[in-house]
């Protein structure tokens, strides 16, 4: 099993946001997480990736056979966990190229590999840029600075493609993308899909799931997974919204 | 001249000691003066005698603990010591591929093997100010003491009254100096010294000069350095000035720079402060000719209990001038900072464009900064803006960077470095930019203190970075 979250409780500033959540992701699987605004989807993503201030007050997060609760964010990244941010951060003064080379080399160092030679890195970048069809000039600019909403999202997938994570969490990567960009991003994800890695795709829309077909769909509501199913669940949700789930839960 | 010692050990406060010295050794101090200069000295002395040094109650010095400085014991030399050591032996500058013409000052005294004043092949005159006074009385009459203006404080007054040495540079009309001139000032003495130096730098019409002014100490001995520099930048002349400050934690540096600009001249000053116990940089630019432009930039990286005080004043005295101020600082530990940006626009100075910005990152809650913009505008058709920010490291950005596998230390470095890069990138001499770039990285990693010799001297083997920021890519 790639990811095994057991009875997880997460609090921010003492306020419980995730309230006893269980989730299992096996290698080769794509899990979609849907749910109303404010239900805790991004909080879950932050807790898995080790963001400071997201306190795990109960439960465990097992990844590749290790409970990663308490590990630093960078160590988790080096172990192969990647987060595509719902709101990518602008970092003025740091170029995309340098940022990615620094990140890639940090991850290689963690795995005991030597730094990537400059020429090889540039080749790799070109290849991945094509894959997600991002504008050549974007990598010369500062990280996300002045990028359009869609460009920022594509840039997240570009970074993912470069770092080749084992577990990728995509937090609303589809929002803000035009139809073509959505297809390209999905194509990128599908190309990276293998029997060795897993994806957790957070989305509000069924449309993304037509392109990235999930093995499972979960509904997160008020910090808990209230329903799990196959891709058909997403279709039901698209049609009926979340209210019926709440009614169902109340019964 | 009868004098038992070259130096006097004080038993009183610094101002009392200096007043006594002046009275007793006036002849020695002013031995190279023309009557004109002697009068300037005398006037300055009288003001100083009355007013003394600024103190904690003086408004413009409120945030800088000047009392502790002026109440300490110092030795003040009135004669140039016989230099036995070779200056190159205690100090070396090795900016690779960076060919400079060096002017060395040891403990405030001009040192040169080739004489006190020399004319270079391109016509530039470089040398000791005391030698230049005699050689160029008409230039002194025209400029010396004129650029400082009347509002000068006790440090400027006592410098004017008792100055004995410093650097003189004269770039005649039309001369474009291709080789960067570098003034290296080193303090190296067993006693706690009070050092004064006075510089006069004149750029003739259509001339160009790029100048580095390095203040360094070679050991941990305390000192108080009081420097006054006057620049006259004539019509359509262009000056680039880099000030590099890297003194030990026991040193204090009071730096007063006055720049007078004539029509269509441009200046760019970049004040890079890496280390020093206490520094006050006062830069006063007077835009006196239409079409003049001034870029006044600075970067300060302070930690421990260091104190930095940047006082920038830009006078837009005539129409159609532009100025741009940007100072950035990173303060760690208990370091404290002051930024005072003062823009003055005279009544008729229409079409003035003046921008001012001061940005600070505080790494610990114990660090403090006092940033005060001040605009005094008497014209109505002007564009002025000012902004100041004080903040911590951006935690959102920290997480973003770390979520890609970059360690907290390196993420922090990356952000701090990016913050500083705005200033570093303004250095147009490429080898110098690279060197400063390197130093900033070292400083941010806390490695610079091991090679306190100089900002540019890196005798210590380069430590490995976990990442390599290639600025050309940024
Ligand atoms: N730093 C914080 N301090 C306090 N509350 C927070 C903080 N961050 C998030 N929350 C709260 O936690 C809850 C869950 O937020 P989260 O961002 O995880 O929701 P989400 O499911 O991702 O929503 P959306 O679909 O709108 O992205 C919300 O009620 C939010 O207000
Ligand atoms: Mg969210």
XYZ file of C-alpha atoms and ligand atoms in Angstrom:
757
model
C 0.000 0.000 0.000
C 1.273 3.430 -0.937
C -0.716 5.634 1.422
C -2.686 4.550 4.455
C -4.342 7.238 6.521
C -5.756 5.932 9.774
C -8.279 7.780 11.871
C -6.661 11.133 11.161
C -7.549 14.252 13.109
C -5.997 17.577 12.069
C -6.340 20.890 13.848
C -5.384 24.395 12.785
C -4.865 26.805 15.666
C -6.575 24.323 17.923
C -9.610 24.070 15.679
C -10.347 20.573 14.414
C -10.755 20.512 10.652
C -10.154 16.852 9.762
C -12.147 14.699 12.115
C -11.204 11.058 11.988
C -10.424 10.342 8.357
C -9.422 7.045 6.755
C -8.043 6.655 3.253
C -6.052 3.959 1.504
C -4.295 4.419 -1.810
C -2.540 1.541 -3.497
C 0.147 1.833 -6.104
C -1.305 2.355 -9.528
C -4.537 3.880 -8.262
C -6.169 7.246 -8.813
C -8.458 8.478 -6.062
C -10.689 11.481 -6.514
C -11.764 13.533 -3.539
C -14.788 15.744 -3.905
C -16.758 17.676 -1.358
C -18.257 21.033 -0.520
C -16.202 24.184 0.000
C -14.566 24.264 3.375
C -14.972 20.558 3.994
C -11.239 20.088 4.574
C -9.841 18.864 1.236
C -6.915 21.282 1.148
C -6.333 20.753 4.841
C -5.960 17.038 4.218
C -3.488 17.741 1.425
C -1.470 20.046 3.698
C -1.439 17.462 6.473
C -0.136 14.760 4.138
C 2.591 17.042 2.786
C 3.652 18.268 6.218
C 2.749 21.913 6.335
C 3.675 23.651 9.600
C 0.691 24.616 11.706
C -1.411 21.681 10.560
C -1.327 19.681 13.719
C -2.057 15.988 13.621
C -3.804 15.537 16.944
C -4.746 11.924 16.359
C -4.132 9.112 13.912
C -1.376 8.103 11.532
C -0.298 8.706 7.972
C 1.554 5.720 6.586
C 3.464 6.170 3.369
C 5.676 3.504 1.846
C 5.588 1.592 5.107
C 6.509 4.529 7.364
C 4.386 6.762 9.578
C 5.341 10.161 8.202
C 3.577 12.242 10.849
C 6.245 14.510 12.315
C 8.523 14.485 9.264
C 9.455 17.818 7.688
C 7.749 18.902 4.477
C 10.963 18.678 2.493
C 11.696 15.188 3.697
C 8.240 14.036 2.637
C 8.814 15.618 -0.761
C 12.111 13.823 -1.022
C 10.320 10.580 -0.252
C 8.258 11.173 -3.362
C 5.173 13.084 -2.221
C 4.109 16.001 -4.377
C 1.401 18.606 -3.954
C -0.029 20.590 -6.812
C -1.239 23.665 -4.949
C -4.761 24.989 -5.158
C -3.194 28.445 -4.937
C 0.398 28.306 -6.230
C 2.677 30.809 -4.513
C 4.561 33.584 -6.301
C 8.244 33.837 -5.461
C 9.722 37.005 -6.929
C 13.414 36.868 -7.679
C 13.710 33.091 -7.960
C 13.618 31.836 -11.518
C 11.671 28.721 -12.410
C 14.803 27.160 -13.844
C 16.820 27.612 -10.707
C 13.979 26.618 -8.488
C 13.445 23.357 -10.294
C 17.122 22.551 -10.590
C 17.548 23.188 -6.875
C 14.541 21.014 -6.078
C 15.555 18.208 -8.372
C 19.090 18.173 -7.027
C 17.820 18.191 -3.446
C 15.718 15.132 -4.231
C 18.599 13.428 -6.008
C 20.895 14.121 -3.105
C 18.342 12.560 -0.766
C 18.416 9.432 -2.886
C 22.190 9.405 -2.990
C 22.397 10.468 -6.621
C 24.811 13.090 -7.933
C 23.595 16.500 -9.130
C 22.101 16.502 -12.562
C 24.485 17.938 -15.173
C 23.329 21.309 -16.480
C 22.906 20.134 -20.059
C 20.900 17.115 -19.052
C 18.674 19.265 -16.878
C 17.912 21.656 -19.700
C 17.026 18.751 -21.959
C 14.743 17.323 -19.306
C 13.053 20.674 -18.890
C 12.421 21.022 -22.597
C 10.900 17.585 -22.705
C 8.554 18.240 -19.783
C 7.637 21.677 -21.037
C 6.399 20.085 -24.231
C 4.487 17.515 -22.270
C 2.377 20.108 -20.485
C 2.606 22.593 -23.308
C 3.768 25.547 -21.263
C 5.211 28.597 -22.862
C 8.982 28.460 -23.230
C 9.422 31.849 -21.640
C 7.667 30.942 -18.421
C 10.632 29.001 -17.078
C 12.830 32.056 -17.463
C 10.563 34.075 -15.223
C 10.333 34.126 -11.452
C 8.308 31.303 -9.947
C 4.625 31.989 -10.683
C 5.211 35.720 -10.650
C 2.644 37.368 -12.856
C 1.538 33.996 -14.266
C -2.125 33.811 -15.213
C -4.346 31.525 -13.181
C -4.176 28.812 -15.814
C -0.422 29.187 -16.282
C 0.085 28.692 -12.574
C -1.860 25.443 -12.652
C 0.010 24.170 -15.684
C 3.218 25.112 -13.950
C 2.307 22.845 -11.051
C 1.907 19.924 -13.417
C 5.154 20.837 -15.121
C 6.905 20.641 -11.758
C 5.258 17.331 -11.055
C 6.392 15.979 -14.394
C 9.977 17.006 -13.606
C 10.062 15.589 -10.114
C 8.227 12.360 -10.980
C 6.679 11.768 -7.566
C 5.349 8.450 -6.289
C 2.328 10.055 -4.690
C 0.872 13.169 -6.264
C -1.918 15.185 -4.713
C -3.591 17.545 -7.157
C -5.634 20.170 -5.364
C -8.168 21.634 -7.788
C -5.674 21.695 -10.597
C -8.581 21.908 -13.044
C -10.060 25.134 -11.743
C -9.043 28.064 -13.889
C -7.979 25.925 -16.837
C -9.527 26.322 -20.260
C -10.723 23.203 -22.099
C -7.504 22.730 -24.040
C -5.346 23.255 -20.985
C -7.501 20.808 -19.050
C -6.876 18.167 -21.701
C -3.147 18.821 -21.747
C -2.901 18.646 -17.988
C -4.902 15.415 -17.966
C -2.717 14.004 -20.688
C 0.332 14.880 -18.626
C -1.073 13.122 -15.594
C -2.009 10.067 -17.620
C 1.462 9.843 -19.081
C 2.909 9.803 -15.584
C 0.471 7.205 -14.344
C 2.116 3.874 -13.762
C 1.753 0.784 -11.682
C 4.282 2.266 -9.273
C 2.635 5.548 -8.316
C -0.642 6.869 -7.055
C -2.715 10.023 -7.412
C -5.127 11.843 -5.161
C -7.130 14.244 -7.294
C -9.161 16.888 -5.491
C -11.798 18.437 -7.697
C -15.246 19.952 -7.765
C -16.022 18.883 -11.288
C -16.786 15.613 -12.882
C -15.295 16.855 -16.149
C -11.702 16.409 -15.036
C -12.545 12.848 -14.114
C -13.578 12.140 -17.686
C -9.991 12.738 -18.637
C -8.288 11.401 -15.538
C -10.411 8.397 -14.830
C -10.344 7.590 -11.124
C -10.458 4.151 -9.577
C -12.301 5.532 -6.573
C -14.252 8.641 -5.712
C -14.604 9.846 -2.123
C -16.768 12.563 -0.727
C -15.294 14.617 2.059
C -17.718 16.499 4.228
C -17.002 18.250 7.498
C -13.616 16.624 7.892
C -14.690 13.037 7.211
C -15.122 10.830 4.203
C -18.858 10.323 4.116
C -19.133 8.288 0.956
C -16.834 6.324 -1.311
C -17.601 4.776 -4.642
C -16.455 4.349 -8.211
C -16.338 6.988 -10.918
C -20.109 6.809 -11.171
C -20.362 8.517 -7.809
C -18.931 11.627 -9.414
C -21.720 11.546 -11.969
C -24.319 11.277 -9.230
C -22.765 14.211 -7.433
C -22.733 16.272 -10.595
C -26.423 15.643 -10.948
C -27.622 15.831 -7.362
C -25.099 17.944 -5.464
C -24.103 17.109 -1.905
C -27.397 17.596 -0.082
C -28.647 14.037 -0.579
C -25.468 12.742 1.054
C -26.114 14.784 4.124
C -29.684 13.461 4.236
C -28.395 9.951 3.737
C -25.862 10.442 6.511
C -28.555 11.737 8.812
C -30.691 8.641 8.370
C 56.992 72.156 15.616
C 57.559 70.684 18.980
C 55.507 67.728 19.882
C 56.408 65.066 22.320
C 54.158 62.427 20.884
C 52.365 61.931 17.635
C 49.346 60.874 19.505
C 47.454 61.983 22.532
C 45.712 59.671 24.920
C 42.485 61.272 25.955
C 41.306 61.561 29.487
C 38.090 63.346 28.658
C 35.200 62.810 26.292
C 36.042 62.680 22.627
C 34.901 66.206 21.831
C 36.878 67.674 24.700
C 39.951 65.801 23.593
C 39.567 66.951 19.999
C 38.993 70.570 20.961
C 42.142 70.441 23.085
C 44.108 68.840 20.270
C 42.962 71.428 17.779
C 43.946 74.326 20.006
C 47.327 72.865 20.734
C 48.277 71.511 17.323
C 46.438 73.805 14.944
C 49.668 74.606 13.089
C 50.482 70.982 12.481
C 46.955 70.160 11.432
C 46.730 72.970 8.920
C 50.279 72.901 7.614
C 49.188 72.323 4.002
C 46.312 74.783 4.046
C 45.796 77.775 1.842
C 44.371 80.763 3.728
C 40.984 79.865 2.247
C 41.089 76.375 3.714
C 42.366 77.600 7.028
C 39.311 79.819 7.265
C 36.964 76.912 6.512
C 38.650 74.915 9.271
C 38.405 77.718 11.741
C 34.711 78.285 11.018
C 33.941 74.606 11.387
C 35.897 74.434 14.601
C 33.971 77.293 16.099
C 30.667 75.611 15.334
C 31.934 72.342 16.747
C 33.255 74.007 19.874
C 29.817 75.413 20.490
C 27.701 72.437 19.493
C 29.887 69.374 19.905
C 28.806 65.977 18.645
C 25.174 65.140 18.160
C 23.792 63.229 21.124
C 20.840 61.051 22.031
C 18.650 64.144 22.325
C 19.423 65.332 18.785
C 16.353 64.626 16.662
C 18.152 63.226 13.625
C 20.206 60.904 15.820
C 17.443 59.719 18.091
C 17.623 56.094 17.032
C 21.373 55.695 16.958
C 23.281 55.410 20.183
C 25.894 58.009 19.490
C 26.544 58.849 23.153
C 28.280 55.566 23.822
C 30.555 56.274 20.874
C 31.645 59.761 21.756
C 32.161 59.017 25.423
C 34.645 56.261 24.768
C 38.451 56.491 24.870
C 40.282 56.894 21.597
C 43.716 57.581 20.265
C 43.761 60.195 17.518
C 46.928 60.417 15.469
C 47.968 63.792 14.168
C 50.896 62.588 12.125
C 51.050 59.854 9.587
C 52.715 56.875 11.201
C 55.803 55.478 9.549
C 54.411 52.485 7.758
C 56.733 49.568 8.218
C 54.520 46.847 6.924
C 53.620 46.514 3.333
C 49.911 47.172 3.019
C 49.609 44.314 0.563
C 50.866 42.005 3.281
C 48.013 42.699 5.657
C 45.378 43.141 3.066
C 44.772 41.932 -0.417
C 41.960 42.374 -2.780
C 41.439 39.561 -5.174
C 38.368 40.127 -7.191
C 39.080 37.856 -10.095
C 39.157 39.411 -13.517
C 38.550 42.717 -11.924
C 41.258 45.119 -12.738
C 41.121 48.164 -10.511
C 43.382 51.068 -9.801
C 43.846 50.882 -6.054
C 44.198 53.689 -3.585
C 45.069 52.474 -0.104
C 44.488 54.240 3.166
C 45.847 52.861 6.401
C 44.281 54.201 9.591
C 43.115 57.220 7.667
C 46.457 58.017 6.034
C 47.200 57.840 2.370
C 49.767 55.234 1.537
C 51.431 54.988 -1.797
C 54.787 53.964 -3.057
C 54.494 56.181 -6.095
C 54.071 59.548 -4.455
C 51.218 61.501 -2.989
C 49.622 62.699 -6.164
C 49.754 61.218 -9.588
C 48.314 61.901 -12.985
C 47.290 58.783 -14.824
C 47.750 58.342 -18.563
C 44.127 59.298 -19.224
C 44.575 62.545 -17.309
C 42.837 61.592 -14.092
C 44.509 62.971 -11.002
C 44.482 60.674 -7.984
C 46.144 61.055 -4.656
C 46.233 62.390 -1.148
C 43.923 65.287 -0.417
C 46.588 67.087 1.568
C 48.911 67.027 -1.436
C 46.085 68.103 -3.740
C 45.270 71.166 -1.635
C 48.600 72.661 -2.535
C 48.564 71.540 -6.141
C 45.003 72.559 -7.043
C 44.022 75.514 -4.855
C 41.502 76.790 -7.409
C 39.577 73.488 -7.428
C 39.494 73.521 -3.642
C 38.317 77.067 -3.558
C 35.512 76.199 -5.902
C 34.300 72.939 -4.363
C 35.836 72.034 -1.049
C 33.444 72.483 1.871
C 30.797 73.830 -0.492
C 28.946 70.601 -1.110
C 28.535 69.703 2.545
C 26.210 72.633 3.031
C 25.312 74.470 6.158
C 23.112 71.967 7.960
C 25.998 69.633 8.705
C 26.331 68.030 12.102
C 29.195 67.777 14.594
C 30.826 64.836 12.847
C 31.072 66.798 9.626
C 32.248 69.922 11.475
C 35.038 68.176 13.338
C 36.060 66.417 10.161
C 36.273 69.762 8.395
C 38.158 71.328 11.295
C 40.717 68.598 11.841
C 40.959 66.564 8.662
C 44.493 65.869 7.558
C 44.276 63.232 4.907
C 41.974 61.479 2.512
C 41.540 60.856 -1.174
C 41.422 63.360 -3.964
C 40.235 62.422 -7.429
C 39.842 64.801 -10.291
C 38.439 63.578 -13.576
C 38.964 66.448 -16.044
C 36.313 67.398 -18.599
C 35.601 64.736 -21.168
C 37.682 62.003 -19.544
C 35.993 58.643 -19.278
C 37.821 56.481 -16.796
C 37.680 52.915 -18.007
C 39.355 51.248 -15.057
C 37.384 51.258 -11.828
C 39.121 53.156 -9.052
C 39.119 51.447 -5.716
C 39.688 53.141 -2.408
C 40.579 50.633 0.278
C 40.492 51.915 3.802
C 41.927 49.677 6.414
C 42.077 50.063 10.135
C 44.885 48.159 11.767
C 46.255 49.300 15.112
C 46.547 47.985 18.620
C 44.934 51.058 20.180
C 41.325 52.073 19.847
C 41.564 54.691 17.124
C 39.515 57.686 16.162
C 40.139 58.062 12.456
C 39.042 60.884 10.225
C 39.267 61.003 6.522
C 38.152 63.542 4.043
C 37.652 62.963 0.356
C 37.020 65.303 -2.515
C 36.042 63.853 -5.852
C 35.438 66.039 -8.852
C 33.962 64.874 -12.131
C 34.346 67.403 -14.928
C 31.842 67.945 -17.717
C 31.093 64.860 -19.851
C 33.325 62.677 -17.741
C 32.781 59.215 -16.314
C 34.015 57.514 -13.197
C 33.280 54.294 -11.451
C 34.536 54.130 -7.914
C 34.591 51.552 -5.169
C 34.976 52.690 -1.625
C 35.788 49.854 0.733
C 35.884 50.190 4.483
C 37.521 47.259 6.182
C 39.165 46.223 9.358
C 41.740 43.486 9.641
C 41.305 42.506 13.267
C 38.860 42.890 16.125
C 40.198 46.110 17.589
C 37.554 48.780 18.115
C 37.686 52.029 16.194
C 35.567 55.007 15.270
C 35.905 56.165 11.705
C 34.517 59.507 10.663
C 34.537 60.006 6.908
C 33.282 62.930 4.889
C 33.210 62.739 1.111
C 32.221 65.470 -1.289
C 31.397 64.719 -4.900
C 30.983 67.323 -7.547
C 29.414 65.882 -10.686
C 29.459 68.405 -13.472
C 27.202 68.619 -16.507
C 26.568 65.369 -18.307
C 29.050 63.494 -16.122
C 28.311 59.987 -14.877
C 29.319 58.555 -11.552
C 28.962 55.041 -10.245
C 29.819 54.612 -6.597
C 30.002 51.342 -4.732
C 30.499 51.463 -1.010
C 31.432 48.189 0.582
C 31.407 48.070 4.337
C 32.794 45.137 6.189
C 34.232 46.063 9.552
C 34.407 44.130 12.770
C 31.650 44.149 15.382
C 33.552 46.598 17.585
C 33.895 49.235 14.918
C 31.780 52.259 14.292
C 31.638 54.083 10.997
C 30.131 57.500 10.490
C 29.973 58.171 6.812
C 28.765 61.437 5.363
C 28.549 61.654 1.605
C 27.525 64.783 -0.239
C 26.905 64.772 -3.950
C 26.205 67.826 -6.041
C 24.892 67.138 -9.510
C 24.780 69.503 -12.435
C 22.587 69.342 -15.547
C 22.087 65.957 -17.222
C 24.487 64.209 -14.920
C 23.711 60.792 -13.511
C 24.864 59.018 -10.414
C 24.283 55.559 -9.095
C 25.378 54.761 -5.585
C 25.160 51.323 -4.100
C 25.912 51.007 -0.407
C 26.498 47.414 0.593
C 26.800 46.872 4.318
C 27.917 43.422 5.346
C 29.283 43.846 8.797
C 30.053 46.530 11.362
C 29.176 47.276 14.980
C 27.556 50.583 14.172
C 27.216 52.315 10.844
C 25.632 55.558 9.926
C 25.546 56.309 6.234
C 24.322 59.703 5.404
C 23.979 60.392 1.711
C 22.857 63.801 0.626
C 22.277 64.319 -3.077
C 21.702 67.784 -4.421
C 20.154 67.882 -7.865
C 21.214 71.343 -8.951
C 21.042 71.069 -12.731
C 18.070 70.152 -14.892
C 17.861 66.651 -16.295
C 19.982 65.138 -13.546
C 19.213 61.639 -12.300
C 20.202 59.884 -9.103
C 19.882 56.206 -8.218
C 20.601 55.709 -4.549
C 20.578 52.054 -3.608
C 21.633 50.013 -0.644
C 21.627 46.604 0.943
C 22.301 45.857 4.587
C 22.676 42.480 6.204
C 22.973 42.879 9.944
C 22.963 40.498 12.848
C 24.108 40.130 16.464
C 23.821 43.562 18.065
C 24.842 45.506 15.003
C 23.247 48.793 14.138
C 22.724 50.332 10.724
C 21.423 53.823 10.138
C 20.888 55.000 6.569
C 19.984 58.647 6.193
C 19.222 59.529 2.614
C 18.339 62.989 1.539
C 17.618 63.999 -2.033
C 17.132 67.663 -2.854
C 15.301 68.387 -6.064
C 16.364 71.994 -6.348
C 15.575 72.507 -10.042
C 12.928 71.192 -12.469
C 13.081 67.981 -14.506
C 15.186 65.805 -12.280
C 14.536 62.221 -11.292
C 15.617 60.194 -8.315
C 15.150 56.623 -7.273
C 15.933 55.308 -3.821
C 15.827 51.659 -2.899
C 17.248 50.241 0.307
C 16.761 46.650 1.355
C 17.727 45.092 4.631
C 17.794 41.778 6.403
C 18.063 41.984 10.166
C 18.747 39.028 12.406
C 19.254 38.498 16.153
C 19.183 41.773 18.099
C 20.284 43.890 15.158
C 18.659 47.267 14.766
C 18.184 49.511 11.794
C 17.098 52.994 10.873
C 16.097 54.212 7.460
C 15.309 57.821 6.947
C 14.463 58.819 3.403
C 13.980 62.482 2.918
C 12.884 63.946 -0.401
C 12.865 67.680 -0.786
C 11.308 69.350 -3.819
C 11.926 73.065 -4.141
C 9.204 75.489 -5.169
C 10.161 75.660 -8.819
C 11.293 72.096 -9.245
C 8.403 71.081 -11.510
C 8.322 67.765 -13.325
C 10.188 66.102 -10.522
C 10.014 62.336 -10.319
C 11.124 60.911 -7.003
C 10.690 57.352 -5.821
C 11.678 55.932 -2.520
C 11.424 52.453 -1.122
C 12.717 50.655 1.937
C 12.052 46.956 2.434
C 13.067 44.937 5.437
C 12.979 41.327 6.442
C 13.220 40.681 10.146
C 14.458 37.194 10.881
C 13.841 37.351 14.605
C 11.334 39.223 16.701
C 14.239 40.722 18.642
C 15.488 42.636 15.607
C 14.129 46.133 15.108
C 13.812 48.638 12.303
C 12.710 52.206 12.278
C 11.806 53.352 8.817
C 10.696 56.909 8.214
C 9.887 58.449 4.866
C 9.742 62.202 4.780
C 8.567 64.255 1.844
C 8.777 68.016 1.722
C 7.280 69.242 -1.514
C 6.814 72.845 -2.590
C 6.167 72.337 -6.301
C 2.801 71.210 -7.635
C 3.672 69.271 -10.759
C 5.635 66.401 -9.264
C 5.471 62.636 -8.998
C 6.673 61.354 -5.675
C 6.092 58.039 -4.063
C 7.422 56.275 -1.068
C 6.896 52.889 0.438
C 8.255 50.897 3.294
C 7.743 47.294 4.229
C 8.785 45.385 7.305
C 8.019 41.715 7.380
C 9.088 38.237 8.234
C 10.003 35.568 5.771
C 6.968 34.641 3.726
C 5.747 31.388 5.288
C 3.547 30.507 2.313
C 6.587 30.696 0.088
C 8.659 28.722 2.577
C 6.176 25.847 2.480
C 5.900 26.001 -1.280
C 9.650 25.711 -1.696
C 10.019 23.005 0.912
C 7.169 21.023 -0.598
C 9.483 20.523 -3.586
C 12.152 18.890 -1.438
C 14.336 21.893 -0.657
C 15.481 22.012 2.977
C 14.311 24.750 5.318
C 17.792 26.297 5.397
C 18.080 26.418 1.657
C 14.510 27.630 1.228
C 15.283 30.462 3.610
C 18.470 31.251 1.724
C 16.674 31.188 -1.584
C 14.101 33.701 -0.360
C 16.601 35.992 1.340
C 18.866 35.862 -1.617
C 16.031 36.665 -4.011
C 15.180 39.604 -1.793
C 18.736 40.920 -1.946
C 19.149 40.214 -5.648
C 17.268 43.369 -6.632
C 20.174 45.379 -5.336
C 22.953 43.035 -6.420
C 21.647 43.024 -9.977
C 22.093 46.755 -10.132
C 25.855 46.335 -9.980
C 26.942 46.889 -13.526
C 30.563 45.778 -13.187
C 30.171 42.084 -13.834
C 33.125 40.655 -11.859
C 32.179 42.854 -8.930
C 28.573 41.751 -9.161
C 29.667 38.133 -9.039
C 31.909 38.753 -6.091
C 29.226 40.611 -4.150
C 26.786 37.922 -5.078
C 29.110 35.393 -3.536
C 29.576 37.473 -0.441
C 25.867 37.887 0.069
C 25.454 34.124 -0.098
C 28.270 33.684 2.383
C 26.905 36.375 4.636
C 23.440 34.858 4.597
C 24.890 31.497 5.498
C 26.775 33.108 8.365
C 30.140 32.268 6.854
C 31.479 35.710 6.213
C 32.560 36.459 9.746
C 35.339 33.912 9.404
C 37.000 36.034 6.779
C 36.547 39.445 8.222
C 39.531 40.788 6.455
C 37.679 42.345 3.641
C 34.591 42.273 1.619
C 36.591 41.225 -1.355
C 39.281 39.136 0.137
C 38.319 35.565 0.376
C 41.222 33.642 1.753
C 38.924 30.989 3.124
C 38.191 28.065 0.854
C 34.764 28.253 -0.636
C 32.297 26.118 1.162
C 29.951 24.051 -0.847
C 26.459 25.212 -1.407
C 23.652 22.779 -1.586
C 22.308 24.727 -4.426
C 23.721 27.031 -6.929
C 21.821 30.097 -7.843
C 22.890 31.251 -11.200
C 21.904 34.868 -11.368
C 22.081 34.972 -15.103
C 19.036 32.759 -15.051
C 17.057 34.837 -12.625
N -5.269 28.777 8.778
C -6.549 28.504 9.097
N -7.075 28.964 10.252
C -8.356 28.670 10.598
N -9.172 27.968 9.829
C -8.711 27.479 8.684
C -7.367 27.733 8.249
N -7.193 27.126 7.070
C -8.362 26.537 6.767
N -9.264 26.753 7.735
C -10.655 26.314 7.740
O -10.692 24.904 7.577
C -11.801 24.549 6.810
C -11.364 23.663 5.663
O -10.628 24.415 4.747
P -10.006 23.781 3.433
O -9.225 24.807 2.756
O -9.353 22.528 3.774
O -11.344 23.483 2.598
P -11.500 22.865 1.152
O -12.303 21.651 1.304
O -10.194 22.745 0.483
O -12.392 23.982 0.455
P -12.418 24.516 -1.065
O -13.227 23.555 -1.825
O -13.111 25.825 -0.975
O -11.018 24.615 -1.534
C -12.483 25.811 6.372
O -13.598 26.051 7.199
C -11.423 26.871 6.572
O -11.988 28.104 6.887
Mg -9.271 23.686 -1.044
